[in-house]
Amino acid sequence: MGQKKTTLPGLSLVEPFVYEIPQNYRPGMNVPGRIFADEDLITAAFNDKAIEQVANVACLPGIVEASFAMPDIHLGYGFPIGGVAATRAEDGVVSPGGVGFDISCGVRLMRTNIPSADAKEQMGSLVNE
């Protein structure tokens, strides 16, 4: 029982159940996209534009290796649901969409000018507030 080779514009099947969006798919991509999916899922992700979101994530500053999408991929708000990206500490970013923004899982992003060393002792109460 093998996987059929789906032909979708810009995607290639690089190994069973792993599709790749090449880095030249769109200008600004810093890494390729890698999607773990069967034929039905990759077709659905292409049709609902989640593939475009994988390519968008590949444009993030400091992203390393690839913009990944797991087998639960579907359209989100910026990041696809099921999207995963790692960025370098030196020049990367933290994206609210990549840490739970899309599914309202309780992860929050808050910016402050307080140095972490000054807030360290109060971190527990700050997080709860």
Short mmCIF file of C-alpha atoms in Angstrom, two decimals:
data_model
loop_
_atom_site.label_atom_id
_atom_site.label_comp_id
_atom_site.label_asym_id
_atom_site.label_seq_id
_atom_site.Cartn_x
_atom_site.Cartn_y
_atom_site.Cartn_z
CA MET A 1 0.00 0.00 0.00
CA GLY A 2 2.12 2.93 -1.29
CA GLN A 3 1.41 6.60 -1.42
CA LYS A 4 0.41 8.00 -4.81
CA LYS A 5 2.49 10.90 -6.07
CA THR A 6 0.35 14.04 -5.86
CA THR A 7 1.13 16.77 -8.36
CA LEU A 8 0.54 20.19 -6.84
CA PRO A 9 2.18 23.35 -8.17
CA GLY A 10 5.47 24.06 -6.38
CA LEU A 11 5.48 20.94 -4.18
CA SER A 12 7.52 17.80 -4.49
CA LEU A 13 7.31 14.49 -2.67
CA VAL A 14 10.84 14.07 -1.24
CA GLU A 15 10.20 10.85 0.69
CA PRO A 16 7.05 8.94 1.64
CA PHE A 17 4.61 11.33 3.33
CA VAL A 18 7.06 14.27 3.24
CA TYR A 19 6.40 17.09 0.80
CA GLU A 20 8.74 20.01 0.22
CA ILE A 21 8.13 23.59 -0.78
CA PRO A 22 11.44 24.72 -2.31
CA GLN A 23 13.10 27.86 -1.00
CA ASN A 24 12.58 29.53 -4.39
CA TYR A 25 8.79 28.99 -4.19
CA ARG A 26 8.39 32.67 -3.33
CA PRO A 27 10.76 35.60 -2.78
CA GLY A 28 11.90 36.06 0.81
CA MET A 29 11.90 32.42 1.87
CA ASN A 30 14.96 31.77 4.03
CA VAL A 31 14.45 27.99 4.21
CA PRO A 32 12.29 25.41 2.43
CA GLY A 33 8.95 24.19 3.78
CA ARG A 34 8.47 20.58 4.86
CA ILE A 35 4.99 19.10 5.25
CA PHE A 36 4.28 15.68 6.75
CA ALA A 37 1.06 14.48 5.12
CA ASP A 38 -0.68 11.86 3.05
CA GLU A 39 -2.18 12.64 -0.34
CA ASP A 40 -5.60 13.63 0.98
CA LEU A 41 -4.17 15.94 3.64
CA ILE A 42 -1.67 17.65 1.32
CA THR A 43 -4.47 18.29 -1.18
CA ALA A 44 -6.72 19.74 1.54
CA ALA A 45 -3.86 21.92 2.86
CA PHE A 46 -3.19 23.19 -0.65
CA ASN A 47 -6.87 23.96 -1.23
CA ASP A 48 -7.37 25.81 2.09
CA LYS A 49 -4.17 27.88 1.57
CA ALA A 50 -2.30 26.38 4.56
CA ILE A 51 0.58 25.61 2.17
CA GLU A 52 0.91 29.37 1.56
CA GLN A 53 1.19 29.86 5.32
CA VAL A 54 4.03 27.31 5.50
CA ALA A 55 5.82 29.37 2.83
CA ASN A 56 5.12 32.58 4.78
CA VAL A 57 6.65 31.11 7.95
CA ALA A 58 9.76 30.21 5.92
CA CYS A 59 10.30 33.98 5.51
CA LEU A 60 10.71 34.63 9.26
CA PRO A 61 14.01 36.22 10.32
CA GLY A 62 16.45 33.74 11.82
CA ILE A 63 14.46 30.62 10.90
CA VAL A 64 16.61 27.48 10.77
CA GLU A 65 16.40 24.30 8.68
CA ALA A 66 12.79 24.50 7.46
CA SER A 67 9.26 25.70 8.08
CA PHE A 68 7.58 22.48 9.16
CA ALA A 69 3.92 21.42 9.12
CA MET A 70 2.73 18.40 11.04
CA PRO A 71 -0.07 15.98 9.97
CA ASP A 72 -2.73 18.20 11.58
CA ILE A 73 -2.02 21.06 9.14
CA HIS A 74 -4.87 23.39 8.28
CA LEU A 75 -5.40 27.12 7.82
CA GLY A 76 -4.57 29.32 10.80
CA TYR A 77 -4.02 33.06 11.40
CA GLY A 78 -0.52 33.54 9.98
CA PHE A 79 1.04 30.23 11.02
CA PRO A 80 -0.83 27.18 9.81
CA ILE A 81 -2.30 25.06 12.57
CA GLY A 82 0.31 22.31 12.97
CA GLY A 83 3.12 24.67 11.93
CA VAL A 84 6.51 24.46 13.65
CA ALA A 85 9.52 26.75 13.26
CA ALA A 86 12.76 27.21 15.18
CA THR A 87 14.65 30.50 15.05
CA ARG A 88 18.12 31.49 16.17
CA ALA A 89 18.36 33.44 19.43
CA GLU A 90 20.71 36.02 17.86
CA ASP A 91 18.55 37.17 14.97
CA GLY A 92 15.31 35.19 15.13
CA VAL A 93 11.84 36.11 16.30
CA VAL A 94 9.10 34.79 18.55
CA SER A 95 5.81 34.80 16.68
CA PRO A 96 2.58 34.79 18.73
CA GLY A 97 0.95 32.80 15.93
CA GLY A 98 3.58 30.12 16.31
CA VAL A 99 3.10 29.69 20.05
CA GLY A 100 -0.63 29.28 20.40
CA PHE A 101 -2.25 32.46 19.10
CA ASP A 102 -4.25 30.57 16.50
CA ILE A 103 -5.82 28.09 18.87
CA SER A 104 -6.07 30.29 21.96
CA CYS A 105 -4.26 27.69 23.99
CA GLY A 106 -3.42 30.12 26.77
CA VAL A 107 0.07 31.06 25.62
CA ARG A 108 0.57 34.80 25.87
CA LEU A 109 3.17 37.24 24.63
CA MET A 110 3.83 40.38 26.63
CA ARG A 111 6.50 42.98 26.03
CA THR A 112 8.00 44.95 28.89
CA ASN A 113 11.03 47.14 29.47
CA ILE A 114 11.74 45.44 32.80
CA PRO A 115 14.99 43.44 32.59
CA SER A 116 14.40 39.73 33.30
CA ALA A 117 16.92 39.80 36.16
CA ASP A 118 14.83 42.49 37.90
CA ALA A 119 11.59 40.52 37.47
CA LYS A 120 12.97 37.05 38.24
CA GLU A 121 11.83 36.91 41.90
CA GLN A 122 8.33 38.12 40.97
CA MET A 123 7.94 35.95 37.84
CA GLY A 124 5.44 33.52 39.41
CA SER A 125 3.05 36.24 40.50
CA LEU A 126 3.54 38.20 37.26
CA VAL A 127 2.63 35.15 35.17
CA ASN A 128 -0.49 34.55 37.20
CA GLU A 129 -1.57 38.18 36.90
#
